[in-house]
Short mmCIF file of C-alpha atoms in Angstrom, two decimals:
data_model
loop_
_atom_site.label_atom_id
_atom_site.label_comp_id
_atom_site.label_asym_id
_atom_site.label_seq_id
_atom_site.Cartn_x
_atom_site.Cartn_y
_atom_site.Cartn_z
CA ARG I 1 -6.42 24.25 27.75
CA PRO I 2 -3.40 22.01 27.22
CA LEU I 3 -1.45 22.03 23.78
CA MET I 4 1.43 19.98 22.31
CA VAL I 5 3.81 20.86 19.51
CA ILE I 6 5.93 17.83 18.31
CA GLY I 7 8.91 18.39 16.11
CA SER I 8 11.44 16.38 14.14
CA GLN I 9 13.36 15.22 17.17
CA ALA I 10 10.42 13.11 18.53
CA LEU I 11 11.19 10.75 15.32
CA ALA I 12 14.84 10.36 15.81
CA ARG I 13 13.90 6.77 16.77
CA ALA I 14 12.25 6.26 13.41
CA GLY I 15 11.51 2.83 14.26
CA ASP I 16 9.13 3.89 17.21
CA ALA I 17 6.94 6.04 15.09
CA ALA I 18 3.81 4.00 15.56
CA GLN I 19 4.17 3.71 19.14
CA VAL I 20 4.87 7.71 19.47
CA ALA I 21 1.65 8.18 17.28
CA ASP I 22 -0.31 5.80 19.64
CA ALA I 23 1.05 7.60 22.73
CA VAL I 24 -0.17 11.00 21.34
CA THR I 25 -3.51 9.33 20.64
CA ARG I 26 -3.77 8.11 24.35
CA LEU I 27 -2.66 11.30 25.78
CA GLY I 28 -5.56 13.06 24.02
CA VAL I 29 -4.06 16.48 23.95
CA PRO I 30 -4.59 18.71 20.95
CA VAL I 31 -1.47 18.61 18.87
CA TYR I 32 0.68 20.53 16.14
CA LEU I 33 3.16 18.47 13.97
CA SER I 34 6.15 20.03 12.50
CA GLY I 35 9.17 19.17 10.58
CA MET I 36 9.68 15.40 10.25
CA ALA I 37 6.89 14.81 12.78
CA ARG I 38 4.34 15.64 9.82
CA GLY I 39 2.27 12.76 9.00
CA LEU I 40 2.70 11.18 12.53
CA LEU I 41 -0.80 10.86 13.02
CA GLY I 42 -1.94 9.99 9.41
CA ARG I 43 -3.95 12.07 7.07
CA ASP I 44 -6.88 13.03 9.31
CA HIS I 45 -6.66 12.83 13.07
CA ALA I 46 -9.04 14.33 15.51
CA LEU I 47 -6.46 15.72 17.64
CA GLN I 48 -4.25 17.16 15.10
CA LEU I 49 -4.56 20.76 14.40
CA ARG I 50 -3.12 22.59 11.41
CA HIS I 51 -3.74 26.31 11.29
CA GLN I 52 -3.82 29.18 13.79
CA ARG I 53 -1.02 27.76 15.82
CA ARG I 54 0.44 31.10 17.19
CA GLN I 55 -3.28 32.03 18.68
CA ALA I 56 -3.70 28.58 20.12
CA LEU I 57 -0.29 28.86 21.96
CA ARG I 58 -1.18 32.11 23.25
CA GLU I 59 -4.41 30.70 24.77
CA ALA I 60 -3.11 27.46 26.15
CA ASP I 61 -2.30 27.24 29.79
CA CYS I 62 -0.07 24.15 29.53
CA VAL I 63 2.27 23.77 26.45
CA LEU I 64 4.45 20.44 25.84
CA LEU I 65 7.34 21.03 23.34
CA ALA I 66 8.53 17.72 22.34
CA GLY I 67 11.69 18.11 20.35
CA VAL I 68 10.94 21.77 19.45
CA PRO I 69 13.21 24.46 20.54
CA CYS I 70 12.04 28.08 21.21
CA ASP I 71 13.58 29.45 18.13
CA PHE I 72 12.37 31.78 15.29
CA ARG I 73 9.38 29.34 14.45
CA LEU I 74 7.97 30.11 18.02
CA ASP I 75 9.15 33.88 17.95
CA TYR I 76 11.90 32.73 20.40
CA GLY I 77 9.24 31.67 22.95
CA ARG I 78 7.00 34.62 22.57
CA HIS I 79 4.23 32.66 21.11
CA VAL I 80 3.93 30.83 24.26
CA ARG I 81 2.30 32.97 26.96
CA ARG I 82 4.04 33.72 30.06
CA SER I 83 1.66 32.61 32.41
CA ALA I 84 1.50 28.84 30.69
CA THR I 85 3.19 25.97 32.46
CA LEU I 86 5.85 25.21 29.67
CA ILE I 87 7.13 21.69 29.66
CA ALA I 88 10.19 21.06 27.15
CA SER I 89 11.28 17.55 26.16
CA ASN I 90 14.65 17.68 24.35
CA ARG I 91 17.73 15.79 23.72
CA SER I 92 19.82 18.97 24.27
CA LYS I 93 19.76 20.84 27.62
CA LYS I 94 20.79 23.97 25.53
CA ASP I 95 17.83 23.70 23.08
CA ALA I 96 15.45 22.75 25.94
CA ARG I 97 16.17 26.03 27.52
CA LEU I 98 16.68 28.33 24.42
CA ASN I 99 15.31 31.84 24.92
CA ARG I 100 12.70 30.47 27.25
CA ARG I 101 13.18 28.78 30.76
CA PRO I 102 10.59 25.81 30.95
CA ASP I 103 8.58 25.10 34.09
CA VAL I 104 9.39 21.36 33.63
CA THR I 105 12.56 19.97 31.65
CA ALA I 106 12.81 16.53 30.52
CA ILE I 107 16.15 15.92 28.80
CA GLY I 108 16.24 12.94 26.55
CA ASP I 109 14.60 11.44 23.65
CA ALA I 110 11.18 13.22 23.20
CA GLY I 111 9.51 10.26 21.47
CA LEU I 112 10.31 7.94 24.32
CA PHE I 113 9.13 10.73 26.87
CA LEU I 114 5.75 10.84 24.99
CA GLN I 115 5.42 7.04 25.42
CA ALA I 116 6.28 7.02 29.10
CA LEU I 117 4.00 10.08 29.86
CA ALA I 118 1.09 7.94 27.85
CA ALA I 119 1.72 4.89 29.87
CA GLY I 120 1.57 6.88 33.19
CA ALA I 121 3.85 4.31 34.88
CA GLY I 122 6.60 6.69 35.75
CA GLY I 123 10.33 5.84 34.56
CA VAL I 124 10.24 8.81 32.19
CA ALA I 125 14.01 9.51 32.84
CA ALA I 126 15.07 5.94 32.28
CA ALA I 127 13.01 5.73 29.17
CA ALA I 128 14.47 8.85 27.80
CA ALA I 129 17.97 7.65 28.38
CA ALA I 130 17.37 4.33 26.55
CA PRO I 131 19.82 3.76 23.47
CA GLY I 132 18.41 4.65 19.97
CA ALA I 133 16.64 2.10 17.81
CA PRO I 134 17.73 1.59 14.04
CA ALA I 135 15.60 3.59 11.70
CA ALA I 136 12.75 1.74 10.00
CA THR I 137 12.83 0.81 6.14
CA ALA I 138 8.92 0.27 5.85
CA ALA I 139 6.27 2.75 6.46
CA PRO I 140 5.10 1.96 10.11
CA ALA I 141 1.30 1.84 10.28
CA VAL I 142 -1.02 4.52 11.89
CA PRO I 143 -2.44 3.13 15.16
CA THR I 144 -5.78 1.96 15.22
CA ALA I 145 -6.62 3.03 18.57
CA PRO I 146 -9.65 5.54 18.72
CA PHE I 147 -9.04 8.81 16.90
CA GLY I 148 -8.20 11.22 19.60
CA SER I 149 -10.87 10.83 22.24
CA ALA I 150 -9.91 13.89 24.32
CA PRO I 151 -10.86 13.86 27.92
CA SER I 152 -14.17 15.55 28.54
CA ARG I 153 -12.50 18.54 30.27
CA TRP I 154 -10.73 19.35 27.00
CA GLN I 155 -13.63 18.77 24.69
CA SER I 156 -14.54 22.47 24.48
CA TRP I 157 -11.06 23.45 23.97
CA LEU I 158 -10.43 20.88 21.18
CA GLY I 159 -13.72 21.86 19.70
CA GLN I 160 -12.85 25.54 19.59
CA LEU I 161 -9.47 24.73 17.89
CA ARG I 162 -11.04 22.42 15.28
CA GLU I 163 -13.61 25.00 14.60
CA ARG I 164 -10.81 27.74 13.76
CA ASP I 165 -9.04 24.95 11.51
CA ALA I 166 -12.55 24.36 9.61
CA GLU I 167 -12.74 28.32 9.08
CA ARG I 168 -9.22 28.50 7.69
CA GLU I 169 -9.74 25.42 5.39
CA THR I 170 -12.84 27.50 3.98
CA GLY I 171 -10.51 30.39 3.46
CA ILE I 172 -8.02 28.37 1.47
CA ASP I 173 -10.86 26.89 -0.40
CA ARG I 174 -11.88 30.45 -1.50
CA GLN I 175 -8.32 31.20 -2.33
CA ALA I 176 -8.35 28.14 -4.54
CA GLN I 177 -11.31 29.55 -6.45
CA ILE I 178 -9.25 32.57 -7.79
CA ARG I 179 -8.58 32.09 -11.43
CA GLY I 180 -5.76 34.19 -13.29
CA GLU I 181 -3.90 33.67 -16.57
CA PHE I 182 -1.98 30.71 -15.55
CA VAL I 183 -2.47 28.14 -12.37
CA ASN I 184 -3.49 28.99 -8.88
CA PRO I 185 -0.85 27.48 -6.49
CA VAL I 186 -3.38 26.92 -3.89
CA ALA I 187 -5.76 25.00 -6.40
CA LEU I 188 -2.77 23.03 -7.78
CA LEU I 189 -1.85 21.82 -4.35
CA ARG I 190 -5.60 21.09 -3.42
CA ALA I 191 -5.57 19.01 -6.71
CA LEU I 192 -2.42 17.18 -5.67
CA GLU I 193 -3.83 16.32 -2.25
CA ARG I 194 -6.76 14.81 -4.01
CA GLU I 195 -4.88 12.73 -6.63
CA ALA I 196 -1.64 11.67 -4.57
CA GLY I 197 -1.85 7.89 -3.42
CA ALA I 198 -2.38 6.72 -0.01
CA ASP I 199 1.14 5.31 0.11
CA ALA I 200 2.51 8.85 -1.16
CA LEU I 201 5.81 10.10 0.02
CA LEU I 202 6.10 13.81 -0.18
CA VAL I 203 9.31 15.43 -0.65
CA ALA I 204 9.43 19.27 -0.21
CA ASP I 205 12.09 21.53 -1.75
CA GLY I 206 11.35 25.19 -2.11
CA GLY I 207 10.50 28.27 -0.37
CA ASP I 208 7.18 30.00 -1.22
CA PHE I 209 5.32 27.18 -3.06
CA VAL I 210 6.54 24.51 -0.41
CA ALA I 211 5.49 26.88 2.65
CA THR I 212 2.03 26.95 0.61
CA ALA I 213 2.07 23.18 0.38
CA SER I 214 2.54 22.89 4.05
CA TYR I 215 -0.97 24.39 4.60
CA VAL I 216 -2.69 22.31 2.06
CA LEU I 217 -0.88 18.97 1.80
CA HIS I 218 -1.52 16.24 4.32
CA PRO I 219 1.15 13.81 4.75
CA ARG I 220 -0.34 10.30 4.41
CA ALA I 221 1.44 8.42 7.32
CA PRO I 222 4.42 8.72 9.77
CA LEU I 223 7.76 9.17 8.03
CA SER I 224 6.09 10.20 4.74
CA TRP I 225 7.28 14.04 4.68
CA LEU I 226 10.84 15.32 4.08
CA ASP I 227 11.54 18.96 3.61
CA PRO I 228 14.72 21.32 3.86
CA GLY I 229 14.30 21.89 7.45
CA ALA I 230 14.64 24.76 9.77
CA PHE I 231 17.65 26.19 8.03
CA GLY I 232 16.15 26.13 4.59
CA THR I 233 18.65 24.24 2.91
CA LEU I 234 17.21 24.14 -0.78
CA GLY I 235 18.45 21.61 -2.93
CA VAL I 236 17.92 18.30 -0.94
CA GLY I 237 14.76 17.47 -2.79
CA ALA I 238 16.11 15.30 -5.45
CA GLY I 239 18.51 13.32 -3.14
CA PHE I 240 15.75 12.88 -0.45
CA ALA I 241 13.77 11.55 -3.22
CA LEU I 242 16.42 9.26 -4.34
CA GLY I 243 16.76 8.08 -0.86
CA ALA I 244 12.96 7.74 -0.16
CA ALA I 245 12.36 5.73 -3.27
CA LEU I 246 15.24 3.08 -2.47
CA CYS I 247 14.11 2.89 1.29
CA ARG I 248 10.38 2.35 0.08
CA PRO I 249 10.47 0.28 -3.28
CA GLY I 250 6.90 0.69 -4.90
CA ALA I 251 5.99 3.72 -2.87
CA GLU I 252 4.60 6.68 -4.86
CA VAL I 253 7.41 9.44 -4.46
CA TRP I 254 6.49 13.29 -5.16
CA ILE I 255 8.93 16.03 -5.09
CA VAL I 256 7.30 19.40 -4.63
CA PHE I 257 9.57 21.86 -6.23
CA GLY I 258 9.95 25.58 -6.15
CA ASP I 259 11.18 26.80 -9.43
CA GLY I 260 14.41 28.11 -7.88
CA ALA I 261 15.16 25.20 -5.82
CA CYS I 262 14.48 22.73 -8.83
CA GLY I 263 17.71 24.19 -10.66
CA TYR I 264 19.70 22.78 -7.76
CA GLY I 265 18.62 19.16 -8.18
CA LEU I 266 17.40 18.79 -11.83
CA VAL I 267 20.36 16.96 -13.06
CA GLU I 268 19.24 13.94 -10.72
CA PHE I 269 16.80 13.06 -13.33
CA ASP I 270 19.67 11.33 -14.91
CA SER I 271 20.03 9.15 -12.04
CA PHE I 272 16.32 8.77 -11.75
CA VAL I 273 16.36 7.50 -15.55
CA ARG I 274 19.70 5.50 -15.16
CA HIS I 275 18.50 3.51 -12.12
CA GLY I 276 14.59 3.24 -12.99
CA ILE I 277 13.56 5.33 -10.16
CA PRO I 278 10.16 6.54 -11.07
CA VAL I 279 9.77 9.92 -8.91
CA ILE I 280 7.33 12.46 -9.90
CA ALA I 281 8.42 16.18 -9.69
CA LEU I 282 5.88 18.88 -9.51
CA VAL I 283 7.52 22.16 -10.18
CA GLY I 284 5.58 25.35 -9.03
CA ASN I 285 7.17 27.72 -11.77
CA ASP I 286 6.32 31.36 -10.69
CA ALA I 287 9.42 32.68 -12.41
CA GLY I 288 10.82 33.99 -9.14
CA TRP I 289 12.53 33.66 -5.78
CA THR I 290 9.06 34.41 -4.27
CA GLN I 291 9.93 33.80 -0.62
CA ILE I 292 12.53 36.42 -0.78
CA ALA I 293 10.75 38.83 -2.99
CA ARG I 294 7.72 39.12 -0.81
CA GLU I 295 9.71 40.77 1.88
CA GLN I 296 12.39 42.41 -0.34
CA VAL I 297 9.95 44.36 -2.61
CA LYS I 298 8.00 45.64 0.19
CA MET I 299 11.09 46.76 2.13
CA LEU I 300 13.42 47.77 -0.49
CA HIS I 301 11.12 48.57 -3.35
CA ASP I 302 13.26 46.60 -5.69
CA ASP I 303 13.13 43.04 -7.10
CA VAL I 304 16.82 42.72 -7.86
CA ALA I 305 17.90 38.88 -7.92
CA THR I 306 14.62 37.67 -7.21
CA VAL I 307 13.45 37.09 -10.77
CA LEU I 308 13.74 34.01 -12.68
CA ALA I 309 12.35 32.78 -16.07
CA ARG I 310 9.66 30.44 -17.10
CA THR I 311 12.28 27.97 -17.73
CA ALA I 312 11.48 24.71 -19.36
CA TYR I 313 12.23 22.31 -16.79
CA HIS I 314 10.20 19.80 -18.27
CA GLU I 315 12.48 19.67 -21.26
CA VAL I 316 15.35 19.34 -19.37
CA ALA I 317 13.85 16.14 -17.59
CA ALA I 318 13.08 14.71 -20.90
CA GLY I 319 16.72 15.34 -22.43
CA PHE I 320 17.79 13.12 -19.46
CA GLY I 321 15.38 10.32 -20.66
CA GLY I 322 12.46 11.13 -18.19
CA VAL I 323 9.01 12.33 -19.27
CA GLY I 324 8.35 16.19 -19.15
CA ILE I 325 4.97 17.74 -18.78
CA VAL I 326 4.26 21.46 -19.13
CA VAL I 327 0.85 22.68 -17.44
CA ARG I 328 -0.13 26.53 -18.23
CA THR I 329 -3.82 26.54 -17.28
CA GLN I 330 -5.94 25.24 -14.48
CA SER I 331 -8.07 22.87 -16.70
CA GLU I 332 -4.88 20.93 -17.43
CA VAL I 333 -4.16 19.96 -14.03
CA PRO I 334 -6.12 17.09 -13.25
CA SER I 335 -5.16 15.14 -16.50
CA ALA I 336 -1.47 16.37 -15.93
CA LEU I 337 -1.34 14.76 -12.34
CA ALA I 338 -3.22 11.58 -13.37
CA ARG I 339 -1.09 10.84 -16.30
CA ALA I 340 2.21 11.48 -14.29
CA ARG I 341 1.01 8.80 -11.90
CA GLU I 342 0.17 6.28 -14.66
CA LEU I 343 3.60 6.99 -16.10
CA ALA I 344 5.33 6.55 -12.75
CA ARG I 345 3.57 3.23 -12.30
CA SER I 346 4.90 1.93 -15.57
CA GLY I 347 8.62 2.82 -14.18
CA LYS I 348 9.26 6.41 -15.71
CA PRO I 349 10.28 9.34 -13.70
CA VAL I 350 8.33 12.43 -14.61
CA LEU I 351 8.59 16.13 -14.22
CA ILE I 352 5.45 18.50 -14.42
CA ASN I 353 6.37 22.01 -14.95
CA VAL I 354 3.38 24.29 -13.91
CA TRP I 355 3.24 27.83 -14.70
CA LEU I 356 1.95 29.61 -11.59
CA ASP I 357 0.03 33.02 -11.09
CA LYS I 358 1.44 35.11 -8.36
CA THR I 359 -0.79 35.23 -5.34
CA GLU I 360 -1.28 36.90 -2.00
CA PHE I 361 -1.84 33.49 -0.12
CA ARG I 362 1.30 34.13 1.83
CA ASP I 363 1.33 37.97 1.62
CA GLY I 364 3.31 39.33 4.67
CA SER I 365 5.32 36.38 5.26
CA ILE I 366 9.00 36.81 6.26
CA SER I 367 12.14 34.62 4.95
CA MET I 368 14.63 33.74 7.72
#
């Protein structure tokens, strides 16, 4: 029951993204992608799992962490069961052994390690020590190799994991059907997943809304997802989108903003307008620092410093010369998303300010 978890570090050599994706496909091992590795295998790939990672790690008997340390995201290594063979490929000796000593340690570039492992020709150490390649400026193609034909001895294991994924997707669909006074965030993100183009670049900047988006949105290709990273450095979204749009002229660039994070970078709409950069910002406006509030209110019974207003972010964007759209009901969502794409194609930056209902989708989550 092997399992791989691939993280941002495996894409440090950005120009190798297609080769890394091809290596993962040829290995045939079920895989979870995190951080900058999201989208590595395209939108839908038979080997990629998206849900119930903790349970899968506890059941796997061999786990390969490619550029992923055993930090809080893996409960400091406790998500991987003790009897499993643990393989850690990492550029850092410290991170490779952080909180959990692997059975096999491969120090070097994780992407090159995966390629050498798939090639089955040895030379892993030499390949991993090769000098870095320059970052790519165009989206690498998703490999055309067969979609993850896992070896027959792993088919049952992969089938079990995919069945769980399907059950979770069904549960998300049910939660998307819940209707309230404003817009259900899960339903909003389901609508964005359907509407966003095949070449969409997704930039995420926020807490609770972005964490919800990570369950729902499927990055389209390698190097098509940017987020605040493990340290939660909110405020990066507008700058990331600016850079992404300039690196990929003509691509459809979306910023998925939480309302708190939006306040940090909203002024960049001035830059978008002045330089003719047609970014589309989607603001999930639930009038709060919800990621913090979920834990704080339960522990301290006080929402102090977590309450925001239903601020008219769309008016600010319009004030800079962009286009602002406000959405308060679910029925307005499809037309607003379609209109935003049309405006962006005409060269105009757009901000959609969506009033969200509070939900229990991430109830019990902990902010770090």
